[in-house]
PDB file of C-alpha atoms in Angstrom:
ATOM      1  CA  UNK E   1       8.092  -9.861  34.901  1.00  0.00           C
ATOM      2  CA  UNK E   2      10.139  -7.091  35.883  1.00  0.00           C
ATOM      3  CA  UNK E   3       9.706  -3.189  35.184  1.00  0.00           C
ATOM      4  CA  UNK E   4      12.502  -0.963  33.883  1.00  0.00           C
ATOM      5  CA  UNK E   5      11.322   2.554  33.630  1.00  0.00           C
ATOM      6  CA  UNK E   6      14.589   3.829  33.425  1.00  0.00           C
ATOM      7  CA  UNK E   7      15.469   1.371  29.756  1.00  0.00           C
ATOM      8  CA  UNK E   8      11.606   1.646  28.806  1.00  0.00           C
ATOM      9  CA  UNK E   9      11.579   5.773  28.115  1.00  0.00           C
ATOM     10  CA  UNK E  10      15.109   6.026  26.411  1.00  0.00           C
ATOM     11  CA  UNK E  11      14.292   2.790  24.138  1.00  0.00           C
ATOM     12  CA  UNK E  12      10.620   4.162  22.999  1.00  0.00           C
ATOM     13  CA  UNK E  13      11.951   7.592  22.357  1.00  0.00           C
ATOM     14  CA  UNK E  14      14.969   5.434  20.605  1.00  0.00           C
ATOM     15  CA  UNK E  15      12.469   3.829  18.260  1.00  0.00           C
ATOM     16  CA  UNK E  16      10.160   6.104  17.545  1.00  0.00           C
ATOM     17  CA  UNK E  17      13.057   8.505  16.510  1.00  0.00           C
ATOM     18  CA  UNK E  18      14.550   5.679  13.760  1.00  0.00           C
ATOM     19  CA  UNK E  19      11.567   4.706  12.234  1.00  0.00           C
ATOM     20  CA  UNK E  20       7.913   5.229  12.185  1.00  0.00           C
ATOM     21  CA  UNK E  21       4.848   3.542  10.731  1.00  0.00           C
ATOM     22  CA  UNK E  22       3.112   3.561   7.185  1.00  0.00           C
ATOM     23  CA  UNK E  23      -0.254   4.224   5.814  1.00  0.00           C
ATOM     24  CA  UNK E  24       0.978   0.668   4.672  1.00  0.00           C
ATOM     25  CA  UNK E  25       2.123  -1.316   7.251  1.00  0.00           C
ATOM     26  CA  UNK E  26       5.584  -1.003   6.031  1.00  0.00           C
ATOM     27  CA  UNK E  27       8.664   0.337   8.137  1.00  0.00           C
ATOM     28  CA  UNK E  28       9.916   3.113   7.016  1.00  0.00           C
ATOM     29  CA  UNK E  29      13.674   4.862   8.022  1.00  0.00           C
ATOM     30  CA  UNK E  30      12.711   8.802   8.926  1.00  0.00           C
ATOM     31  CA  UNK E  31      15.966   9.926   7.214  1.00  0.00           C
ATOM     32  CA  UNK E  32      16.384   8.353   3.814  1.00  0.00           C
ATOM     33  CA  UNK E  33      19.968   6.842   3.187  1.00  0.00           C
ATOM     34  CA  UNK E  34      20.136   7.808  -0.679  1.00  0.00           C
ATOM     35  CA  UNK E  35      18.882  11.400  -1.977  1.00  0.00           C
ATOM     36  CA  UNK E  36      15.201  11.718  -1.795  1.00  0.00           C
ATOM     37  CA  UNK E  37      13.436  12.175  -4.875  1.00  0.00           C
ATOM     38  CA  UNK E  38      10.340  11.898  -4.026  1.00  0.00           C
ATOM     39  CA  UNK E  39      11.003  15.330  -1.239  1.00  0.00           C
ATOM     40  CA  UNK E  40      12.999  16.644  -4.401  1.00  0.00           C
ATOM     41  CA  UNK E  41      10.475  17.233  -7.091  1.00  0.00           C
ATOM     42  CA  UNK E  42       7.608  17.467  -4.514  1.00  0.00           C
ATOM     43  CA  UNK E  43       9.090  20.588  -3.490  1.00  0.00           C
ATOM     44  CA  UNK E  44       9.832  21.870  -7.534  1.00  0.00           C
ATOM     45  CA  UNK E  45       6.320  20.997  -8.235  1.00  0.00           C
ATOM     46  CA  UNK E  46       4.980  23.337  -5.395  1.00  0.00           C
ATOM     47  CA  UNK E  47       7.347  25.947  -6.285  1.00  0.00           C
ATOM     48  CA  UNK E  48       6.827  25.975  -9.971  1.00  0.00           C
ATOM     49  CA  UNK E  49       2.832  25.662  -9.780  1.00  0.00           C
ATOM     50  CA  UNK E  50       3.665  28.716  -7.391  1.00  0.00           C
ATOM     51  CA  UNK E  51       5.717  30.283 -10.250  1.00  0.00           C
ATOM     52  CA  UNK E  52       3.004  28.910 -12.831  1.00  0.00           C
ATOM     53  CA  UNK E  53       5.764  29.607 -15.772  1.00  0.00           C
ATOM     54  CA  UNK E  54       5.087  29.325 -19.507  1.00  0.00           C
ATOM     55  CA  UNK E  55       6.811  26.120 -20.887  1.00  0.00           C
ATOM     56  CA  UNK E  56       7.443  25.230 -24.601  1.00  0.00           C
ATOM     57  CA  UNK E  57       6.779  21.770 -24.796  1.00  0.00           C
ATOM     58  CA  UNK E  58       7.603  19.055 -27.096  1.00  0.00           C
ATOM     59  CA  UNK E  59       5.604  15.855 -27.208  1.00  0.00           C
ATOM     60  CA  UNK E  60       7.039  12.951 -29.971  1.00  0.00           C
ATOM     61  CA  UNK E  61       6.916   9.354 -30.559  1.00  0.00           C
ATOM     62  CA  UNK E  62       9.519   7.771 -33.399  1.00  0.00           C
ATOM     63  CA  UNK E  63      10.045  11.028 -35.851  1.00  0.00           C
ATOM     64  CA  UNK E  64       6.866  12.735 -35.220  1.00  0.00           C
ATOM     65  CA  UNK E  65       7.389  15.715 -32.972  1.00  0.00           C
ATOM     66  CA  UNK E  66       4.069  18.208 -31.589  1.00  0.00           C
ATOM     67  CA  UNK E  67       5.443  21.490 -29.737  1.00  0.00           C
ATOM     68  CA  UNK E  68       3.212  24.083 -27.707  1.00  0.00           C
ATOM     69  CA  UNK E  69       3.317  26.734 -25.341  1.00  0.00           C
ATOM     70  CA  UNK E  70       1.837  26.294 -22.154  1.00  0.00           C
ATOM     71  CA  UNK E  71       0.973  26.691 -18.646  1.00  0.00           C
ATOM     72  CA  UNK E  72       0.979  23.179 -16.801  1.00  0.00           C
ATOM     73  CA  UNK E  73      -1.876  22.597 -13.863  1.00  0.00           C
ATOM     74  CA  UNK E  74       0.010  19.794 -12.244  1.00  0.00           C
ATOM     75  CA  UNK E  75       3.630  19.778 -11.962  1.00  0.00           C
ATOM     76  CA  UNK E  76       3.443  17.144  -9.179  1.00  0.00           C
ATOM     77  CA  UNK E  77       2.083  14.721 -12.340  1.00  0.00           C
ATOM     78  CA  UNK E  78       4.680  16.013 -14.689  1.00  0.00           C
ATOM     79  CA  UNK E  79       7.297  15.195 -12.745  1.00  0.00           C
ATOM     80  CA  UNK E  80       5.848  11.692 -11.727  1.00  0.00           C
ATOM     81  CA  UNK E  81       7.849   9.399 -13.709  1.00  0.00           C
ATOM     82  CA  UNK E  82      11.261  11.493 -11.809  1.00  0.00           C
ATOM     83  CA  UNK E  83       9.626  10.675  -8.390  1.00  0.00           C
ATOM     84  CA  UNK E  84       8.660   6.955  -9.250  1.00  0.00           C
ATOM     85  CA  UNK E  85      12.277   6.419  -9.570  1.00  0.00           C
ATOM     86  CA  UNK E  86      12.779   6.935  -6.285  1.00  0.00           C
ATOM     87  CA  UNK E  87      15.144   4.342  -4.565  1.00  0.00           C
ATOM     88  CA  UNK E  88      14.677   4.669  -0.605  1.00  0.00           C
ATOM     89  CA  UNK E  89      12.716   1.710  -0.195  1.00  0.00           C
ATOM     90  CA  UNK E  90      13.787  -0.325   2.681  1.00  0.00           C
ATOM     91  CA  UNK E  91      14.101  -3.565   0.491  1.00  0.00           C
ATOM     92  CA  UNK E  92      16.920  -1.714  -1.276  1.00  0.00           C
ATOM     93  CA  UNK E  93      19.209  -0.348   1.555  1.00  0.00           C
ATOM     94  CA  UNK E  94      22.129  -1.762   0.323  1.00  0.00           C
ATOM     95  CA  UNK E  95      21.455  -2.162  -3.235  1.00  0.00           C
ATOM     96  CA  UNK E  96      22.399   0.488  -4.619  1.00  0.00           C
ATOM     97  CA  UNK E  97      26.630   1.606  -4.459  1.00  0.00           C
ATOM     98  CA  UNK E  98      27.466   5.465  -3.650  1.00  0.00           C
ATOM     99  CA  UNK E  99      30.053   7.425  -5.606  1.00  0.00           C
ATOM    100  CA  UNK E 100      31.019  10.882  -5.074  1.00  0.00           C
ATOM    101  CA  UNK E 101      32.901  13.686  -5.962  1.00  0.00           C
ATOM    102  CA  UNK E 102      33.597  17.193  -7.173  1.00  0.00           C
ATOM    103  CA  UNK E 103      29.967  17.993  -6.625  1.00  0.00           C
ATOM    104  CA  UNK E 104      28.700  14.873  -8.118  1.00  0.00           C
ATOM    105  CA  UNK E 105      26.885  12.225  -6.016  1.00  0.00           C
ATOM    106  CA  UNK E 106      26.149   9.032  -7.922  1.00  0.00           C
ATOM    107  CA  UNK E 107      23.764   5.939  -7.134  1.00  0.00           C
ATOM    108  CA  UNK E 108      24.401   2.478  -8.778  1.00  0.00           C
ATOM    109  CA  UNK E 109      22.374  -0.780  -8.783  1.00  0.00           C
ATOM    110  CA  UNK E 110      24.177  -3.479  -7.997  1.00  0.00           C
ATOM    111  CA  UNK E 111      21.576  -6.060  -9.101  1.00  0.00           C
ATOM    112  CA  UNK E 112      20.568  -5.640 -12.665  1.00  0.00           C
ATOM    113  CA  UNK E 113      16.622  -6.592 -11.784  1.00  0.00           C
ATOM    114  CA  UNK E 114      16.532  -2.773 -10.449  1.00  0.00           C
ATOM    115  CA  UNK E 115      14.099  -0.685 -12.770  1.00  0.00           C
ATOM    116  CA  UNK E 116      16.504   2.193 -11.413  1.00  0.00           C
ATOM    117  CA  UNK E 117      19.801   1.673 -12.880  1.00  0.00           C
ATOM    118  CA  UNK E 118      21.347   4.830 -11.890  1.00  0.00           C
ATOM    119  CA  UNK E 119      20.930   8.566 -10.586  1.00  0.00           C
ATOM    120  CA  UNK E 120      22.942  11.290 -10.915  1.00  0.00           C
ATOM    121  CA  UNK E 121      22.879  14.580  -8.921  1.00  0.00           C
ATOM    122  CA  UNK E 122      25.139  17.639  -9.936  1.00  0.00           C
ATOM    123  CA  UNK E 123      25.793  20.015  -7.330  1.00  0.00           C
ATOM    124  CA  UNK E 124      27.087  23.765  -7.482  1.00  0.00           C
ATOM    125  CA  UNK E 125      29.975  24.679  -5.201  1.00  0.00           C
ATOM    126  CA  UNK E 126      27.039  26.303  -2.811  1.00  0.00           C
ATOM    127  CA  UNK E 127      25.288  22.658  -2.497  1.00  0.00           C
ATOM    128  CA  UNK E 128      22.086  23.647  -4.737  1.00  0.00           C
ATOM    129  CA  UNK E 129      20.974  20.578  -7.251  1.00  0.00           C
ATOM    130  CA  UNK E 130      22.037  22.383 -10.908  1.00  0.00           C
ATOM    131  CA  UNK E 131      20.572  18.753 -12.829  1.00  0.00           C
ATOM    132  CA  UNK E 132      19.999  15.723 -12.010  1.00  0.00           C
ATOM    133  CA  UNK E 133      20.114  12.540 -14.465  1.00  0.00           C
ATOM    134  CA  UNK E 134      17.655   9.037 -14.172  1.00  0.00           C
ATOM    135  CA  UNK E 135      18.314   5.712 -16.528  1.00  0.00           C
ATOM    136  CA  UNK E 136      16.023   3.334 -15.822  1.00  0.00           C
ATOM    137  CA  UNK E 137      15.518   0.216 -17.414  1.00  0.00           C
ATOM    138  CA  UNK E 138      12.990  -3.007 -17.635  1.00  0.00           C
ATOM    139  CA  UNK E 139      13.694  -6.525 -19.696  1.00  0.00           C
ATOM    140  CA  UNK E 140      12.141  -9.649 -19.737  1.00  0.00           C
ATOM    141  CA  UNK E 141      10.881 -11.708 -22.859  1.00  0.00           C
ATOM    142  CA  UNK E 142       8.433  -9.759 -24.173  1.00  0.00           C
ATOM    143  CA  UNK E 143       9.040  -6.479 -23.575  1.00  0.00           C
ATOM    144  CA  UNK E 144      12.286  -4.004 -22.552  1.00  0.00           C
ATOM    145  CA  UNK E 145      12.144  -0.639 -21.831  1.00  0.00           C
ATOM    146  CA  UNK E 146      15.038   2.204 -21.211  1.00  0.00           C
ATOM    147  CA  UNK E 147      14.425   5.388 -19.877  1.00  0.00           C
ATOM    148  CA  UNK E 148      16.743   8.725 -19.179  1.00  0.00           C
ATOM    149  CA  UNK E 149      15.433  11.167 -17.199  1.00  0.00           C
ATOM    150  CA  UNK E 150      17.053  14.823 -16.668  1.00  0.00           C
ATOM    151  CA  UNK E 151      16.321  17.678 -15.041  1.00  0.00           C
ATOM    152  CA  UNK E 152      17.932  21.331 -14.620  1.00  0.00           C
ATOM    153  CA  UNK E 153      15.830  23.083 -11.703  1.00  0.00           C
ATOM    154  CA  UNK E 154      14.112  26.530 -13.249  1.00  0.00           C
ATOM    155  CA  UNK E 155      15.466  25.546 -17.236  1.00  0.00           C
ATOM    156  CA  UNK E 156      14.188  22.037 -18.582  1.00  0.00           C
ATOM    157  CA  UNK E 157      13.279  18.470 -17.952  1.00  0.00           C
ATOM    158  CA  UNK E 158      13.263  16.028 -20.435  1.00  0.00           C
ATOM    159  CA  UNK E 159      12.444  12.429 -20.407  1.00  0.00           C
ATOM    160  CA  UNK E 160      13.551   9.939 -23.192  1.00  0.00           C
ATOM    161  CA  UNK E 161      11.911   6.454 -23.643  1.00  0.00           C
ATOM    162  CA  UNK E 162      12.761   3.466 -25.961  1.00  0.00           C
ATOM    163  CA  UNK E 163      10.752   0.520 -25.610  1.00  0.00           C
ATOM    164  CA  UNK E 164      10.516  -2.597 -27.459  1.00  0.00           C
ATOM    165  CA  UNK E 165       7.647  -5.124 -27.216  1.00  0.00           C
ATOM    166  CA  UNK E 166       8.525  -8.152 -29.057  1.00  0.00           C
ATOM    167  CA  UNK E 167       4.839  -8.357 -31.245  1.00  0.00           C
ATOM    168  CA  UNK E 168       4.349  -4.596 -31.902  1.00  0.00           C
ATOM    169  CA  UNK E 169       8.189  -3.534 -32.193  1.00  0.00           C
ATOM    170  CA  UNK E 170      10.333  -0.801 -31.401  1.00  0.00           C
ATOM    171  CA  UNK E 171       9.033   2.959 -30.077  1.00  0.00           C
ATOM    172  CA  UNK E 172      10.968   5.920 -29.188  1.00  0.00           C
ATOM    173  CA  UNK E 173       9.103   8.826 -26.640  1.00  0.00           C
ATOM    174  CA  UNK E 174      10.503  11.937 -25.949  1.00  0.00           C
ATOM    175  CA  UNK E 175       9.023  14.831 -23.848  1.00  0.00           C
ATOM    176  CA  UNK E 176      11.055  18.198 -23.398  1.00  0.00           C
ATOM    177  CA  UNK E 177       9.752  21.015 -21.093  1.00  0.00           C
ATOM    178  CA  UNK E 178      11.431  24.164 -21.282  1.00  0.00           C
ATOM    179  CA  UNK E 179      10.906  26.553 -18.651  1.00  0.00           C
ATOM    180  CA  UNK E 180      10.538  30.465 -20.249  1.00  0.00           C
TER     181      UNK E 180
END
């Protein structure tokens, strides 16, 4: 078997530089190819537990609503449904189709078995995320679920659930955080 030092170097450095290993197993791409959500709202969560602001929030299932004024302890939780919807896994590299324009960047499923259906990012002129915008959604025969997420950086996030399970019946969820 021959030795090529010269091919060996370049095509390590090559490899390690495109993709990199798991705590998993699983191959992961060091640049992800759709907007990174998970990055996104890791970073908010550090900056707002920084910030530690008051936020009026409103709690409600069906017509019952519950408001308070808080501070939260863990914005990385809060914003955990946001981050689950994440779409940069490497099953779904070409799933999803990219529109954009006048500061709008948009992410489509193609396949309708996608929990994520679609996000949304808004953009100022300056490049700086002003909200972005989740629907998710979940059906099968006993239960469907629809979800829309949104999110203005430093003003509110709100998250908006309907679910029906065929023996209990239909449920609406909403939670509103505004930022004072």
């Amino acid at each position: 078997m021959k030795y090529f030092p010269s091919l060996t170097l370049p095509m390590l450095a090559l490899f390690m530089g495109i993709s990199c290993s798991s705590d998993n197993g699983e191959m992961k791409v060091t640049h992800p190819p759709y907007f990174d959500l998970i990055s996104y709202f890791k970073q908010e969560a550090q900056f707002l537990q920084k910030k530690n602001p008051l936020i009026l929030k409103t709690v409600g299932k069906n017509e019952q609503r519950e408001q308070m004024k808080l501070r939260l302890g863990d914005w990385q939780r809060e914003f955990e449904l946001f981050s689950s919807s994440d779409i940069n896994k490497p099953d779904w590299l070409q799933s999803y189709r990219i529109d954009s324009a006048d500061g709008k960047l948009s992410y489509r499923a193609k396949a309708p078995r996608l929990r994520t259906k679609q996000i949304t990012i808004y953009k100022d002129p300056k490049g700086t995320v002003r909200h972005i915008q989740i629907l998710n959604g979940e059906k099968n025969w006993l239960y469907e679920s629809s979800e829309r997420l949104d999110y203005f950086p430093d003003s509110l996030y709100e998250i908006e659930k309907e679910q029906s399970i065929r023996i209990i019946g239909r449920n609406n969820y909403i939670i509103t955080g505004r930022i004072l």
